[in-house]
Amino acid sequence: ACADALMHALSAPRISKVLERLRSAHDVQIVAMRCDPAERLRGYFEVPPGNQVTLCCNRLFSAESLESTLAHELVHAHDHLQRGLNFHDPDQLACSEVRAAAFVDCAGVWTWFRRSCVRSAAFQSTKVNYDKEVAHSS
């Protein structure tokens, strides 16, 4: 089911266009697999040498969640590979999380609530990699 959902997501316009641009300059791989349940991740972008988006099939329960997770992670791939952001720097990771939240996670949220949605989503995503104080100050 996960492999079928991935094939469907790869043909979605918002995914295929971004992926085509990324792959024109970089070797970007997309892998769907079972991830460590303790991690609580739906997916992640692995910086070089991997340049790999990993989707955690055991945490994605619908084709829509797989597609949105892939879109979110492709924002990170773009930010790292095209814009040169360094995800070892919490401020730069937080910037990428804000972009991913704005373009994907909160894209359909009413304007009135969008800023709060983006801030909350970016904070939660940044907190996964850095402690709470660093994530909150970014």
XYZ file of C-alpha atoms in Angstrom:
138
model
C 0.000 0.000 0.000
C 2.832 2.405 0.840
C 4.627 1.715 -2.445
C 1.398 2.341 -4.376
C 0.792 5.598 -2.506
C 4.374 6.669 -3.242
C 3.970 5.974 -6.960
C 0.762 8.015 -6.952
C 2.410 10.877 -5.013
C 5.358 10.993 -7.427
C 2.928 11.756 -10.249
C 1.193 14.585 -8.363
C 2.040 17.956 -9.977
C 3.329 19.601 -6.777
C 5.718 16.678 -6.238
C 6.795 15.908 -9.797
C 7.692 19.529 -10.627
C 9.858 20.029 -7.553
C 11.483 16.631 -7.912
C 12.244 17.227 -11.587
C 13.991 20.522 -10.756
C 15.956 18.949 -7.912
C 17.001 15.921 -9.945
C 18.187 18.117 -12.835
C 21.087 19.218 -10.608
C 21.302 16.611 -7.823
C 20.979 12.886 -7.248
C 17.970 12.755 -4.913
C 16.613 9.379 -3.833
C 13.218 8.651 -2.309
C 12.815 5.584 -0.139
C 9.688 4.246 1.563
C 10.396 1.943 4.491
C 9.457 0.928 8.006
C 11.138 3.266 10.489
C 11.974 2.891 14.161
C 8.626 3.344 15.968
C 10.366 5.141 18.844
C 11.430 7.965 16.498
C 7.873 9.266 15.859
C 8.934 10.561 12.423
C 6.742 10.433 9.334
C 9.731 11.143 7.113
C 13.056 12.923 6.913
C 15.609 14.323 4.483
C 19.093 12.894 4.903
C 21.787 15.381 3.916
C 24.802 14.330 1.839
C 26.242 11.994 1.142
C 22.754 10.482 1.044
C 20.546 13.220 -0.445
C 17.689 10.911 0.417
C 14.094 11.471 1.433
C 12.925 8.622 3.642
C 9.210 8.101 4.144
C 8.210 6.060 7.191
C 5.429 3.759 5.969
C 4.542 2.630 9.478
C 3.776 6.269 10.423
C 1.879 7.256 7.257
C -1.711 6.048 7.297
C -3.094 7.486 4.067
C -2.005 8.451 0.566
C -2.616 12.100 1.529
C -0.296 11.932 4.545
C 2.407 10.293 2.415
C 2.098 12.974 -0.272
C 2.175 15.865 2.216
C 5.127 14.344 4.070
C 6.991 13.925 0.785
C 6.211 17.536 -0.181
C 7.421 18.731 3.254
C 10.682 16.802 2.956
C 11.245 18.030 -0.606
C 11.160 21.601 0.743
C 14.087 20.595 2.978
C 15.866 18.934 0.063
C 15.439 22.108 -1.990
C 16.600 24.342 0.861
C 19.718 22.276 1.446
C 20.666 21.414 -2.132
C 19.583 24.569 -3.973
C 19.773 27.263 -1.287
C 22.744 25.838 0.626
C 21.131 25.780 4.067
C 23.125 23.938 6.719
C 20.797 21.839 8.850
C 23.453 21.443 11.555
C 22.738 25.121 12.316
C 19.455 25.257 14.264
C 18.569 28.694 12.856
C 18.913 27.471 9.283
C 16.939 24.307 10.025
C 14.231 26.426 11.661
C 14.096 28.604 8.529
C 13.555 25.503 6.393
C 10.883 24.237 8.799
C 9.056 27.577 8.517
C 9.125 27.283 4.718
C 7.921 23.661 4.811
C 5.129 24.591 7.212
C 4.066 27.581 5.099
C 4.166 25.759 1.756
C 2.823 22.385 2.867
C 1.634 21.860 6.436
C -0.383 25.073 6.776
C -1.074 25.805 3.119
C -4.828 25.304 3.444
C -5.236 27.109 6.765
C -7.229 30.340 6.850
C -5.058 33.444 6.696
C -6.211 34.468 10.180
C -4.710 31.290 11.730
C -1.877 30.651 9.276
C 0.879 32.468 11.163
C 0.100 30.540 14.344
C -0.040 27.270 12.380
C 3.335 27.908 10.719
C 4.987 28.881 14.007
C 3.628 25.825 15.820
C 4.453 23.354 13.029
C 7.965 24.762 12.539
C 8.616 24.729 16.279
C 7.522 21.091 16.609
C 9.614 19.991 13.620
C 12.713 21.876 14.770
C 12.317 20.507 18.306
C 12.733 16.966 16.957
C 16.382 17.759 16.151
C 17.247 20.320 18.824
C 16.306 20.886 22.405
C 13.269 23.009 23.273
C 15.181 26.190 24.136
C 17.058 26.277 20.803
C 13.920 25.537 18.805
C 11.910 28.217 20.633
C 14.534 30.939 20.158
C 14.682 30.420 16.384
